[in-house]
Structures are given as C-alpha cells and as structure tokens.
Amino acid sequence: MNENDTHPSNVIRHLYVHFPFCARICPYCAFYKTRGNATEVARFCEAIVSEARRVAKKFPLTVETIFCGGGTPTALSTVQLKNLLERFREIFDLSALREWSIEANPGSVSVKKAVTLRESGINRISLGVQTWDNQLLKLLGREHDAAQAEESFHIFRSAGFSNISVDLMFALPGQRERQWRDSLQKTIALQPEHISTYCLTYEEDTEFLARFQQGEFAVNDETETRFLELAMTTLETAGYEQYEISNYARRGFRSEHNRAYWRGADYIGIGPSAFSTRGLERWQNVANHNEYARRLFANKSPVASIEKLTPAMKRTEHIALGLRTREGIGVHTIGQNQAERLISDGLLSRQANRFALTRAGKLLADSVAEELL
Ligand code: SF4
C-alpha cells in the first residue's frame, strides 16, 4: 500500500478508461452506456486519444494500473481496440505498469480479439458472466448465454491470459439458492484467479427499478445475506481469499486497481462520464459521447462537473470503503467507544493497529458502516 499517493502533488498511478458502447442495453444497468453506430464509435476512438493526450500533458502520471471498463470495451472491433491500445502505449508512461485490466462481455469475444488484447499488453480480464443460468441471463437481458460465456473463458486462457476474473451477480429476481450455488461451483470449476460477486441493486433510471416499484420484483434482506454467506463459504473453501466483501482472489491475484480506489488513491478517468479524483477535488466528464467528442475536437475540456471534497467527506469514504476490505481501517479512524461496542457485538475485530469486520460483521457491513459514519 502506498499511503502517499493520495497527496495532490504526487504522481498519479491509476488510470480508468470508459468505453460507452454496448451491443445491447441490460435493463438493470445504471452505467453510462449507449448503442452507438459505426460513425459514433469511430468519433469516440479519435476523441479519447485526444483526451489521453490532454491528461498526459496536464498531470504527472506514472501509470501502474489501468482499468478499461464500460459500457463494453470488447464491443469495439479488434482493429479499433488494437489501435487505441497502441495509442495509449505511446501517450502514457507505462514503464511502471503492473496491471492492465479490460472488461469483456462474452457476447463480443473472439480468438482474434483475445490474442490482440494480450499482444497489446492487457494482462487481466474481467469477464462479465453474471450467472451460468440461461433463464436468468435472459431475464438480465444479457447478449450471451452460458455456453458462450464458457467458450469466452477458454478463448482468453488459450490466448495466454493467466489472470482472469469472473464477475457474478446474486439475489436476482426469482433466483434460487440452488442456482446461486451452481453458479459458484461452475465458476470454481473453471479455476479463474479472481471472482467478483455483486448483489443486484435496483438503480435509478433503470427498467428493473420500474419493475421493482410496480411490485414485479422484491428485495429480501434475508435472502441477500444468505446468498452472500453462501458465496463466502463456498469460495473460501475453494481457496479464494475474500479480500473485499464482493471480491475473492487466489494468492497474488488481488486487483491492484480496485485496491487503489478502496484506499482512496488519486486516479484519472478518461472517456465520457468518467470520474477522476485528485486530493480534495473530484470531477466528471460529460456523460454523452457525442458532446464528449465535440468538446475534444474543439480543443475544449470534456469535464462537466467538479466537486470539492472536504476532509470529512474523505473520512466518510475512507471508512465506508476501507471497512469492506480485509485490511480494514486504522484504529484512530473511529472512536474507541464505537469500536468497543462493535467488538463486543462480535462485528469488528482488532489486529495490531487496524479494525476489520468479522465474518458476522461482513454480513451486516452496511449497517456497521452507517453506525460509524
Ligand atoms: S453490457 Fe454491461 S455496461 Fe452494457 S448495459 Fe449490460 S451491464 Fe451495462
């Protein structure tokens, strides 16, 4: 951990790249995404290279981790991806690069694309499987089925990727415990290095939220807790370490990029809707790919909003994010009385100079964080 990289005068080591295009829009998704046409995708590719040049000039960047997310980065063609990644290699100082992840949608993976990504320097794949159940995949509006997801996994392995994360979701509408257990077991059988498990949330401006509000879907805290516990038990038994509430890894395969977020490190985000944080300043690019390109082609900044963070806001984020991690938070971050109460309730434990959630605490992480904030 490098505590110093939160200081504004320091070098920024983490880069996020947002690809806004998806072949199909999933009804639960709240990220900025769109189904662009060929002209829009080509404009975006030019615009993001232009933004990359701007930020490389403006900030002291020595990139150690890059995360290409979206949207669906793999929705771009092999040639577009190859060109973009080459441009990034020219523009940024990647001499210290350790981890370069890309999100891949099983619906847009090919042997050629996988080989190109590997040859371009990507060394970590985050494969959006979500579930291995075809009915649930349909409900989620995913563009792929389970067989395609499995094939994609093998394509990446054969292309030489030795660090693959499989992303799963749980507490899906109508999902039974058996289906969740099967999804976990199927994932383990593939032996990925990393597994992420996210509880479905009903986000603003999504079709799923509307269906939830109409009573078609329901949330059941007990089911969510049971599913989380099942993931913890099943994955830990299979040799995965839960290093953050939603993230499990084999030794040596924790996501360095995500850990940087969780410890509050500075990062730069490029692409439409991308956030950046440096010291006490956080800003967001315009969440519209056409406006984003228009601004950059006019040599203008794509930043749409800037927020000044206070030390109190930083502290809140630090506790909320840090508590979710295996390392926890420093003992001086929270009051002694609060800590003692949570320890006597069996929700928090102390190791040397850190507090971390116990197993029972992880199941109640949101309530514990709320109590401390
Ligand atoms: S593929 Fe991913 S980013 Fe695109 S709509 Fe679905 S969940 Fe959202």
mmCIF file of C-alpha atoms and ligand atoms in Angstrom:
data_model
loop_
_atom_site.group_PDB
_atom_site.id
_atom_site.type_symbol
_atom_site.label_atom_id
_atom_site.label_comp_id
_atom_site.label_asym_id
_atom_site.label_seq_id
_atom_site.Cartn_x
_atom_site.Cartn_y
_atom_site.Cartn_z
ATOM 1 C CA MET A 1 0.000 0.000 0.000
ATOM 2 C CA ASN A 2 1.260 3.466 -0.851
ATOM 3 C CA GLU A 3 -0.414 5.923 1.532
ATOM 4 C CA ASN A 4 1.349 8.839 -0.188
ATOM 5 C CA ASP A 5 -0.462 8.562 -3.472
ATOM 6 C CA THR A 6 -3.458 10.410 -2.042
ATOM 7 C CA HIS A 7 -1.461 13.663 -1.926
ATOM 8 C CA PRO A 8 -2.264 16.105 -4.747
ATOM 9 C CA SER A 9 1.340 16.981 -5.530
ATOM 10 C CA ASN A 10 2.229 13.342 -6.026
ATOM 11 C CA VAL A 11 2.374 11.305 -9.155
ATOM 12 C CA ILE A 12 -0.939 9.708 -10.203
ATOM 13 C CA ARG A 13 -0.603 5.971 -10.703
ATOM 14 C CA HIS A 14 -4.074 4.773 -11.703
ATOM 15 C CA LEU A 15 -5.989 5.279 -14.918
ATOM 16 C CA TYR A 16 -9.581 4.391 -15.765
ATOM 17 C CA VAL A 17 -10.796 4.317 -19.380
ATOM 18 C CA HIS A 18 -14.529 4.346 -20.090
ATOM 19 C CA PHE A 19 -15.841 2.695 -23.266
ATOM 20 C CA PRO A 20 -19.513 3.687 -23.537
ATOM 21 C CA PHE A 21 -20.825 1.287 -26.183
ATOM 22 C CA CYS A 22 -22.848 -1.902 -25.662
ATOM 23 C CA ALA A 23 -24.418 -4.165 -28.260
ATOM 24 C CA ARG A 24 -27.487 -4.484 -26.057
ATOM 25 C CA ILE A 25 -28.660 -2.497 -23.036
ATOM 26 C CA CYS A 26 -29.224 -4.584 -19.893
ATOM 27 C CA PRO A 27 -32.368 -3.479 -18.012
ATOM 28 C CA TYR A 28 -30.643 -3.321 -14.589
ATOM 29 C CA CYS A 29 -27.619 -1.276 -15.641
ATOM 30 C CA ALA A 30 -27.005 2.262 -14.389
ATOM 31 C CA PHE A 31 -23.606 2.912 -16.000
ATOM 32 C CA TYR A 32 -23.312 5.411 -18.812
ATOM 33 C CA LYS A 33 -23.704 3.302 -21.947
ATOM 34 C CA THR A 34 -25.281 3.553 -25.352
ATOM 35 C CA ARG A 35 -25.723 1.638 -28.591
ATOM 36 C CA GLY A 36 -23.612 3.760 -30.888
ATOM 37 C CA ASN A 37 -23.463 3.461 -34.656
ATOM 38 C CA ALA A 38 -20.227 2.944 -36.600
ATOM 39 C CA THR A 39 -19.643 6.679 -37.091
ATOM 40 C CA GLU A 40 -20.143 7.417 -33.395
ATOM 41 C CA VAL A 41 -17.768 4.634 -32.359
ATOM 42 C CA ALA A 42 -15.103 5.946 -34.764
ATOM 43 C CA ARG A 43 -15.562 9.510 -33.401
ATOM 44 C CA PHE A 44 -15.249 8.226 -29.846
ATOM 45 C CA CYS A 45 -11.985 6.443 -30.691
ATOM 46 C CA GLU A 46 -10.493 9.663 -32.033
ATOM 47 C CA ALA A 47 -11.842 11.733 -29.152
ATOM 48 C CA ILE A 48 -10.491 9.513 -26.395
ATOM 49 C CA VAL A 49 -6.993 9.581 -27.910
ATOM 50 C CA SER A 50 -7.248 13.347 -27.861
ATOM 51 C CA GLU A 51 -8.298 13.294 -24.180
ATOM 52 C CA ALA A 52 -5.467 10.876 -23.372
ATOM 53 C CA ARG A 53 -3.001 13.391 -24.802
ATOM 54 C CA ARG A 54 -4.576 16.213 -22.782
ATOM 55 C CA VAL A 55 -4.351 14.383 -19.465
ATOM 56 C CA ALA A 56 -0.828 13.073 -20.149
ATOM 57 C CA LYS A 57 0.285 16.681 -20.616
ATOM 58 C CA LYS A 58 -1.629 18.028 -17.660
ATOM 59 C CA PHE A 59 -0.959 15.504 -14.878
ATOM 60 C CA PRO A 60 2.168 13.827 -13.505
ATOM 61 C CA LEU A 61 1.125 10.303 -14.494
ATOM 62 C CA THR A 62 3.262 7.226 -13.985
ATOM 63 C CA VAL A 63 0.698 4.569 -14.662
ATOM 64 C CA GLU A 64 0.833 1.415 -12.561
ATOM 65 C CA THR A 65 -2.706 0.178 -13.170
ATOM 66 C CA ILE A 66 -5.224 0.719 -15.953
ATOM 67 C CA PHE A 67 -8.815 -0.439 -15.942
ATOM 68 C CA CYS A 68 -10.721 -0.372 -19.244
ATOM 69 C CA GLY A 69 -14.391 -0.544 -18.298
ATOM 70 C CA GLY A 70 -17.731 0.498 -19.604
ATOM 71 C CA GLY A 71 -20.005 0.009 -21.287
ATOM 72 C CA THR A 72 -18.398 -2.832 -23.124
ATOM 73 C CA PRO A 73 -14.787 -2.297 -24.212
ATOM 74 C CA THR A 74 -14.923 -5.502 -26.262
ATOM 75 C CA ALA A 75 -17.860 -4.070 -28.275
ATOM 76 C CA LEU A 76 -15.164 -2.293 -30.303
ATOM 77 C CA SER A 77 -13.708 -4.167 -33.255
ATOM 78 C CA THR A 78 -10.331 -5.896 -32.972
ATOM 79 C CA VAL A 79 -8.736 -3.240 -35.183
ATOM 80 C CA GLN A 80 -10.224 -0.376 -33.154
ATOM 81 C CA LEU A 81 -9.040 -1.909 -29.886
ATOM 82 C CA LYS A 82 -5.571 -2.593 -31.276
ATOM 83 C CA ASN A 83 -5.195 0.999 -32.496
ATOM 84 C CA LEU A 84 -6.477 2.526 -29.283
ATOM 85 C CA LEU A 85 -4.255 0.429 -27.047
ATOM 86 C CA GLU A 86 -1.249 1.241 -29.229
ATOM 87 C CA ARG A 87 -2.030 4.964 -28.931
ATOM 88 C CA PHE A 88 -2.276 4.658 -25.142
ATOM 89 C CA ARG A 89 1.104 2.928 -25.069
ATOM 90 C CA GLU A 90 2.624 5.839 -26.985
ATOM 91 C CA ILE A 91 0.935 8.566 -24.929
ATOM 92 C CA PHE A 92 1.322 7.327 -21.350
ATOM 93 C CA ASP A 93 4.420 6.404 -19.398
ATOM 94 C CA LEU A 94 3.759 2.696 -18.850
ATOM 95 C CA SER A 95 7.255 1.778 -17.669
ATOM 96 C CA ALA A 96 5.846 1.014 -14.193
ATOM 97 C CA LEU A 97 2.669 -0.696 -15.397
ATOM 98 C CA ARG A 98 1.760 -3.766 -13.345
ATOM 99 C CA GLU A 99 -1.874 -4.430 -14.114
ATOM 100 C CA TRP A 100 -3.906 -3.630 -17.214
ATOM 101 C CA SER A 101 -7.464 -4.950 -16.975
ATOM 102 C CA ILE A 102 -10.230 -4.932 -19.501
ATOM 103 C CA GLU A 103 -13.884 -5.803 -19.049
ATOM 104 C CA ALA A 104 -15.028 -8.369 -21.572
ATOM 105 C CA ASN A 105 -18.575 -9.305 -22.469
ATOM 106 C CA PRO A 106 -18.852 -12.965 -23.556
ATOM 107 C CA GLY A 107 -21.116 -11.784 -26.367
ATOM 108 C CA SER A 108 -18.279 -9.913 -28.091
ATOM 109 C CA VAL A 109 -15.231 -12.138 -27.638
ATOM 110 C CA SER A 110 -13.326 -13.805 -30.487
ATOM 111 C CA VAL A 111 -9.999 -15.624 -30.699
ATOM 112 C CA LYS A 112 -8.536 -12.794 -32.753
ATOM 113 C CA LYS A 113 -9.695 -10.140 -30.294
ATOM 114 C CA ALA A 114 -8.372 -12.062 -27.291
ATOM 115 C CA VAL A 115 -4.953 -12.568 -28.912
ATOM 116 C CA THR A 116 -4.811 -8.889 -29.896
ATOM 117 C CA LEU A 117 -5.627 -7.777 -26.351
ATOM 118 C CA ARG A 118 -2.877 -9.994 -24.948
ATOM 119 C CA GLU A 119 -0.349 -8.792 -27.532
ATOM 120 C CA SER A 120 -1.309 -5.179 -26.802
ATOM 121 C CA GLY A 121 -0.272 -5.503 -23.162
ATOM 122 C CA ILE A 122 -3.549 -6.265 -21.391
ATOM 123 C CA ASN A 123 -2.761 -8.775 -18.634
ATOM 124 C CA ARG A 124 -6.052 -9.129 -16.785
ATOM 125 C CA ILE A 125 -9.560 -9.977 -17.996
ATOM 126 C CA SER A 126 -12.737 -9.185 -16.118
ATOM 127 C CA LEU A 127 -15.308 -11.446 -17.747
ATOM 128 C CA GLY A 128 -18.931 -10.413 -17.215
ATOM 129 C CA VAL A 129 -20.633 -13.793 -16.842
ATOM 130 C CA GLN A 130 -23.179 -12.715 -14.146
ATOM 131 C CA THR A 131 -24.812 -16.156 -13.899
ATOM 132 C CA TRP A 132 -24.465 -19.547 -15.575
ATOM 133 C CA ASP A 133 -28.245 -19.974 -15.703
ATOM 134 C CA ASN A 134 -29.653 -19.332 -19.184
ATOM 135 C CA GLN A 135 -33.084 -18.293 -17.924
ATOM 136 C CA LEU A 136 -31.602 -15.742 -15.562
ATOM 137 C CA LEU A 137 -29.262 -14.488 -18.297
ATOM 138 C CA LYS A 138 -32.342 -13.865 -20.426
ATOM 139 C CA LEU A 139 -34.051 -12.018 -17.575
ATOM 140 C CA LEU A 140 -30.921 -9.866 -17.182
ATOM 141 C CA GLY A 141 -31.093 -9.042 -20.890
ATOM 142 C CA ARG A 142 -27.556 -10.267 -21.481
ATOM 143 C CA GLU A 143 -26.424 -10.735 -25.062
ATOM 144 C CA HIS A 144 -24.744 -14.075 -24.317
ATOM 145 C CA ASP A 145 -25.740 -17.476 -22.980
ATOM 146 C CA ALA A 146 -23.838 -19.742 -20.588
ATOM 147 C CA ALA A 147 -22.153 -21.740 -23.368
ATOM 148 C CA GLN A 148 -20.786 -18.546 -24.937
ATOM 149 C CA ALA A 149 -19.502 -17.394 -21.547
ATOM 150 C CA GLU A 150 -17.660 -20.665 -21.044
ATOM 151 C CA GLU A 151 -16.214 -20.546 -24.532
ATOM 152 C CA SER A 152 -15.031 -16.965 -23.939
ATOM 153 C CA PHE A 153 -13.266 -18.031 -20.769
ATOM 154 C CA HIS A 154 -11.370 -20.748 -22.659
ATOM 155 C CA ILE A 155 -10.575 -18.360 -25.521
ATOM 156 C CA PHE A 156 -8.883 -15.973 -23.082
ATOM 157 C CA ARG A 157 -6.969 -18.803 -21.416
ATOM 158 C CA SER A 158 -5.756 -20.089 -24.776
ATOM 159 C CA ALA A 159 -4.737 -16.545 -25.737
ATOM 160 C CA GLY A 160 -2.326 -16.595 -22.784
ATOM 161 C CA PHE A 161 -4.239 -14.790 -20.033
ATOM 162 C CA SER A 162 -3.138 -16.092 -16.639
ATOM 163 C CA ASN A 163 -5.226 -13.602 -14.657
ATOM 164 C CA ILE A 164 -8.953 -13.866 -15.343
ATOM 165 C CA SER A 165 -11.724 -12.615 -13.105
ATOM 166 C CA VAL A 166 -15.263 -13.945 -13.457
ATOM 167 C CA ASP A 167 -17.956 -11.454 -12.432
ATOM 168 C CA LEU A 168 -21.167 -12.845 -10.966
ATOM 169 C CA MET A 169 -24.384 -11.336 -9.628
ATOM 170 C CA PHE A 170 -26.677 -12.716 -6.940
ATOM 171 C CA ALA A 171 -30.126 -12.080 -5.442
ATOM 172 C CA LEU A 172 -31.521 -11.906 -8.968
ATOM 173 C CA PRO A 173 -35.323 -11.912 -9.312
ATOM 174 C CA GLY A 174 -36.541 -15.447 -8.743
ATOM 175 C CA GLN A 175 -33.021 -16.830 -8.246
ATOM 176 C CA ARG A 176 -32.988 -19.881 -6.011
ATOM 177 C CA GLU A 177 -30.215 -20.810 -3.613
ATOM 178 C CA ARG A 178 -29.517 -23.891 -5.718
ATOM 179 C CA GLN A 179 -28.984 -21.746 -8.824
ATOM 180 C CA TRP A 180 -26.563 -19.485 -6.933
ATOM 181 C CA ARG A 181 -24.671 -22.487 -5.576
ATOM 182 C CA ASP A 182 -24.460 -23.960 -9.086
ATOM 183 C CA SER A 183 -23.159 -20.668 -10.472
ATOM 184 C CA LEU A 184 -20.443 -20.556 -7.813
ATOM 185 C CA GLN A 185 -19.471 -24.195 -8.385
ATOM 186 C CA LYS A 186 -19.417 -23.821 -12.144
ATOM 187 C CA THR A 187 -17.164 -20.781 -11.786
ATOM 188 C CA ILE A 188 -14.787 -22.575 -9.400
ATOM 189 C CA ALA A 189 -14.546 -25.496 -11.836
ATOM 190 C CA LEU A 190 -13.087 -23.136 -14.445
ATOM 191 C CA GLN A 191 -10.369 -22.087 -11.966
ATOM 192 C CA PRO A 192 -10.271 -18.342 -12.554
ATOM 193 C CA GLU A 193 -7.729 -16.397 -10.488
ATOM 194 C CA HIS A 194 -10.339 -13.924 -9.257
ATOM 195 C CA ILE A 195 -14.111 -13.899 -8.689
ATOM 196 C CA SER A 196 -16.346 -10.887 -8.035
ATOM 197 C CA THR A 197 -19.843 -11.390 -6.631
ATOM 198 C CA TYR A 198 -22.212 -8.431 -6.603
ATOM 199 C CA CYS A 199 -25.670 -8.293 -5.108
ATOM 200 C CA LEU A 200 -28.190 -6.959 -7.625
ATOM 201 C CA THR A 201 -29.296 -3.443 -6.725
ATOM 202 C CA TYR A 202 -32.206 -1.591 -8.248
ATOM 203 C CA GLU A 203 -30.630 1.593 -9.594
ATOM 204 C CA GLU A 204 -32.244 4.865 -10.568
ATOM 205 C CA ASP A 205 -33.404 5.267 -14.166
ATOM 206 C CA THR A 206 -33.369 1.552 -14.926
ATOM 207 C CA GLU A 207 -36.127 -0.698 -16.204
ATOM 208 C CA PHE A 208 -35.508 -3.031 -13.258
ATOM 209 C CA LEU A 209 -36.244 -0.241 -10.761
ATOM 210 C CA ALA A 210 -39.546 0.496 -12.512
ATOM 211 C CA ARG A 211 -40.455 -3.202 -12.362
ATOM 212 C CA PHE A 212 -39.448 -3.283 -8.689
ATOM 213 C CA GLN A 213 -41.622 -0.232 -7.965
ATOM 214 C CA GLN A 214 -44.544 -1.880 -9.731
ATOM 215 C CA GLY A 215 -44.177 -4.844 -7.406
ATOM 216 C CA GLU A 216 -42.946 -7.318 -10.019
ATOM 217 C CA PHE A 217 -39.595 -7.739 -8.213
ATOM 218 C CA ALA A 218 -38.943 -7.699 -4.478
ATOM 219 C CA VAL A 219 -35.908 -7.296 -2.233
ATOM 220 C CA ASN A 220 -35.419 -9.700 0.635
ATOM 221 C CA ASP A 221 -32.600 -8.827 3.056
ATOM 222 C CA GLU A 222 -32.550 -12.323 4.469
ATOM 223 C CA THR A 223 -32.067 -13.898 1.031
ATOM 224 C CA GLU A 224 -29.302 -11.428 0.172
ATOM 225 C CA THR A 225 -27.480 -12.250 3.419
ATOM 226 C CA ARG A 226 -27.887 -15.984 2.840
ATOM 227 C CA PHE A 227 -26.516 -15.697 -0.698
ATOM 228 C CA LEU A 228 -23.575 -13.594 0.479
ATOM 229 C CA GLU A 229 -22.798 -16.133 3.174
ATOM 230 C CA LEU A 230 -23.010 -18.969 0.661
ATOM 231 C CA ALA A 231 -20.526 -17.160 -1.593
ATOM 232 C CA MET A 232 -18.133 -16.581 1.318
ATOM 233 C CA THR A 233 -18.232 -20.198 2.464
ATOM 234 C CA THR A 234 -18.096 -21.766 -1.000
ATOM 235 C CA LEU A 235 -15.321 -19.581 -2.376
ATOM 236 C CA GLU A 236 -13.150 -19.640 0.724
ATOM 237 C CA THR A 237 -13.443 -23.417 0.876
ATOM 238 C CA ALA A 238 -12.258 -23.491 -2.742
ATOM 239 C CA GLY A 239 -9.132 -21.490 -1.814
ATOM 240 C CA TYR A 240 -10.198 -17.965 -2.715
ATOM 241 C CA GLU A 241 -9.410 -15.232 -0.206
ATOM 242 C CA GLN A 242 -12.175 -12.696 0.374
ATOM 243 C CA TYR A 243 -10.047 -9.542 0.293
ATOM 244 C CA GLU A 244 -13.058 -7.240 -0.085
ATOM 245 C CA ILE A 245 -16.689 -8.039 0.602
ATOM 246 C CA SER A 246 -17.503 -8.577 -3.092
ATOM 247 C CA ASN A 247 -14.074 -9.754 -4.270
ATOM 248 C CA TYR A 248 -12.198 -13.030 -3.923
ATOM 249 C CA ALA A 249 -8.756 -13.925 -5.240
ATOM 250 C CA ARG A 250 -6.172 -16.646 -5.309
ATOM 251 C CA ARG A 251 -2.896 -15.635 -3.681
ATOM 252 C CA GLY A 252 -1.178 -12.918 -5.695
ATOM 253 C CA PHE A 253 -4.222 -12.055 -7.807
ATOM 254 C CA ARG A 254 -5.978 -9.267 -5.918
ATOM 255 C CA SER A 255 -6.985 -6.422 -8.224
ATOM 256 C CA GLU A 256 -4.448 -3.668 -7.644
ATOM 257 C CA HIS A 257 -6.591 -1.115 -9.461
ATOM 258 C CA ASN A 258 -9.615 -1.681 -7.248
ATOM 259 C CA ARG A 259 -7.465 -1.678 -4.131
ATOM 260 C CA ALA A 260 -6.224 1.763 -5.136
ATOM 261 C CA TYR A 261 -9.831 3.041 -5.198
ATOM 262 C CA TRP A 262 -10.604 1.465 -1.858
ATOM 263 C CA ARG A 263 -7.648 3.073 -0.119
ATOM 264 C CA GLY A 264 -8.550 6.479 -1.585
ATOM 265 C CA ALA A 265 -5.648 6.847 -4.030
ATOM 266 C CA ASP A 266 -5.783 9.515 -6.740
ATOM 267 C CA TYR A 267 -6.822 8.370 -10.212
ATOM 268 C CA ILE A 268 -7.587 9.858 -13.591
ATOM 269 C CA GLY A 269 -10.575 8.689 -15.632
ATOM 270 C CA ILE A 270 -10.884 9.305 -19.339
ATOM 271 C CA GLY A 271 -13.873 8.765 -21.625
ATOM 272 C CA PRO A 272 -17.458 10.020 -21.379
ATOM 273 C CA SER A 273 -18.888 10.021 -17.805
ATOM 274 C CA ALA A 274 -15.532 9.004 -16.275
ATOM 275 C CA PHE A 275 -14.693 10.328 -12.803
ATOM 276 C CA SER A 276 -11.262 11.466 -11.628
ATOM 277 C CA THR A 277 -10.137 12.234 -8.103
ATOM 278 C CA ARG A 278 -7.045 14.144 -7.082
ATOM 279 C CA GLY A 279 -6.596 15.226 -3.495
ATOM 280 C CA LEU A 280 -9.764 17.035 -2.464
ATOM 281 C CA GLU A 281 -11.051 17.504 -5.990
ATOM 282 C CA ARG A 282 -13.304 15.134 -7.912
ATOM 283 C CA TRP A 283 -14.546 15.780 -11.420
ATOM 284 C CA GLN A 284 -16.625 14.001 -14.014
ATOM 285 C CA ASN A 285 -16.548 14.081 -17.795
ATOM 286 C CA VAL A 286 -19.706 14.826 -19.703
ATOM 287 C CA ALA A 287 -21.904 11.702 -19.868
ATOM 288 C CA ASN A 288 -22.715 11.968 -23.563
ATOM 289 C CA HIS A 289 -20.326 10.536 -26.134
ATOM 290 C CA ASN A 290 -21.293 12.977 -28.901
ATOM 291 C CA GLU A 291 -20.854 16.038 -26.684
ATOM 292 C CA TYR A 292 -17.645 14.495 -25.338
ATOM 293 C CA ALA A 293 -16.220 14.177 -28.861
ATOM 294 C CA ARG A 294 -17.497 17.630 -29.896
ATOM 295 C CA ARG A 295 -15.702 19.295 -26.987
ATOM 296 C CA LEU A 296 -12.441 17.481 -27.564
ATOM 297 C CA PHE A 297 -12.443 18.194 -31.310
ATOM 298 C CA ALA A 298 -12.965 21.877 -30.429
ATOM 299 C CA ASN A 299 -9.945 21.596 -28.124
ATOM 300 C CA LYS A 300 -12.155 22.079 -25.053
ATOM 301 C CA SER A 301 -12.219 20.223 -21.772
ATOM 302 C CA PRO A 302 -14.707 17.303 -21.535
ATOM 303 C CA VAL A 303 -15.151 17.929 -17.791
ATOM 304 C CA ALA A 304 -18.818 18.588 -16.950
ATOM 305 C CA SER A 305 -18.702 18.997 -13.168
ATOM 306 C CA ILE A 306 -16.191 19.495 -10.386
ATOM 307 C CA GLU A 307 -16.800 18.692 -6.744
ATOM 308 C CA LYS A 308 -14.729 19.944 -3.825
ATOM 309 C CA LEU A 309 -14.379 17.227 -1.238
ATOM 310 C CA THR A 310 -13.994 18.125 2.411
ATOM 311 C CA PRO A 311 -11.744 16.174 4.781
ATOM 312 C CA ALA A 312 -14.956 14.953 6.456
ATOM 313 C CA MET A 313 -16.228 13.559 3.129
ATOM 314 C CA LYS A 314 -12.876 11.873 2.536
ATOM 315 C CA ARG A 315 -13.026 10.349 6.000
ATOM 316 C CA THR A 316 -16.531 9.010 5.370
ATOM 317 C CA GLU A 317 -15.424 7.412 2.092
ATOM 318 C CA HIS A 318 -12.314 6.027 3.742
ATOM 319 C CA ILE A 319 -14.362 4.297 6.456
ATOM 320 C CA ALA A 320 -17.094 3.055 4.091
ATOM 321 C CA LEU A 321 -14.638 1.617 1.558
ATOM 322 C CA GLY A 322 -11.882 0.556 3.952
ATOM 323 C CA LEU A 323 -14.255 -1.369 6.198
ATOM 324 C CA ARG A 324 -15.207 -3.587 3.262
ATOM 325 C CA THR A 325 -11.595 -4.691 2.846
ATOM 326 C CA ARG A 326 -9.668 -7.413 4.622
ATOM 327 C CA GLU A 327 -7.169 -4.829 5.934
ATOM 328 C CA GLY A 328 -9.962 -2.726 7.451
ATOM 329 C CA ILE A 329 -9.267 0.756 8.803
ATOM 330 C CA GLY A 330 -6.718 2.318 11.144
ATOM 331 C CA VAL A 331 -7.656 2.236 14.844
ATOM 332 C CA HIS A 332 -7.530 6.025 15.069
ATOM 333 C CA THR A 333 -10.082 6.475 12.277
ATOM 334 C CA ILE A 334 -13.052 5.791 14.536
ATOM 335 C CA GLY A 335 -13.987 6.487 18.153
ATOM 336 C CA GLN A 336 -12.868 3.999 20.816
ATOM 337 C CA ASN A 337 -16.360 3.661 22.326
ATOM 338 C CA GLN A 338 -17.943 2.885 18.979
ATOM 339 C CA ALA A 339 -15.242 0.339 18.236
ATOM 340 C CA GLU A 340 -15.577 -1.375 21.603
ATOM 341 C CA ARG A 341 -19.334 -1.665 21.207
ATOM 342 C CA LEU A 342 -18.951 -3.286 17.771
ATOM 343 C CA ILE A 343 -16.222 -5.587 19.078
ATOM 344 C CA SER A 344 -18.443 -6.737 21.946
ATOM 345 C CA ASP A 345 -21.263 -7.332 19.439
ATOM 346 C CA GLY A 346 -18.870 -9.578 17.504
ATOM 347 C CA LEU A 347 -18.960 -7.403 14.372
ATOM 348 C CA LEU A 348 -15.471 -5.895 14.481
ATOM 349 C CA SER A 349 -12.078 -7.287 15.412
ATOM 350 C CA ARG A 350 -8.756 -5.619 16.136
ATOM 351 C CA GLN A 351 -5.464 -6.782 14.710
ATOM 352 C CA ALA A 352 -2.426 -4.686 15.659
ATOM 353 C CA ASN A 353 -3.405 -1.137 14.715
ATOM 354 C CA ARG A 354 -6.335 -1.966 12.405
ATOM 355 C CA PHE A 355 -10.036 -2.720 12.813
ATOM 356 C CA ALA A 356 -11.635 -5.142 10.384
ATOM 357 C CA LEU A 357 -15.083 -6.678 10.071
ATOM 358 C CA THR A 358 -15.567 -10.156 11.463
ATOM 359 C CA ARG A 359 -17.462 -12.741 9.430
ATOM 360 C CA ALA A 360 -20.702 -11.681 11.151
ATOM 361 C CA GLY A 361 -19.748 -8.040 10.528
ATOM 362 C CA LYS A 362 -19.330 -8.651 6.796
ATOM 363 C CA LEU A 363 -22.910 -9.858 6.593
ATOM 364 C CA LEU A 364 -24.006 -6.548 8.154
ATOM 365 C CA ALA A 365 -21.366 -4.332 6.548
ATOM 366 C CA ASP A 366 -23.715 -1.531 5.502
ATOM 367 C CA SER A 367 -25.284 -1.203 8.950
ATOM 368 C CA VAL A 368 -21.870 -1.248 10.641
ATOM 369 C CA ALA A 369 -20.585 1.463 8.285
ATOM 370 C CA GLU A 370 -23.705 3.535 8.904
ATOM 371 C CA GLU A 371 -23.165 3.307 12.631
ATOM 372 C CA LEU A 372 -19.605 4.553 12.289
ATOM 373 C CA LEU A 373 -20.315 7.476 9.948
HETATM 374 S S1 SF4 B 1 -23.223 -4.928 -21.003
HETATM 375 FE FE1 SF4 B 1 -22.568 -4.072 -19.026
HETATM 376 S S2 SF4 B 1 -22.411 -1.859 -19.331
HETATM 377 FE FE2 SF4 B 1 -23.588 -2.712 -21.083
HETATM 378 S S3 SF4 B 1 -25.699 -2.453 -20.491
HETATM 379 FE FE3 SF4 B 1 -25.095 -4.519 -19.864
HETATM 380 S S4 SF4 B 1 -24.374 -4.298 -17.740
HETATM 381 FE FE4 SF4 B 1 -24.474 -2.241 -18.635
#
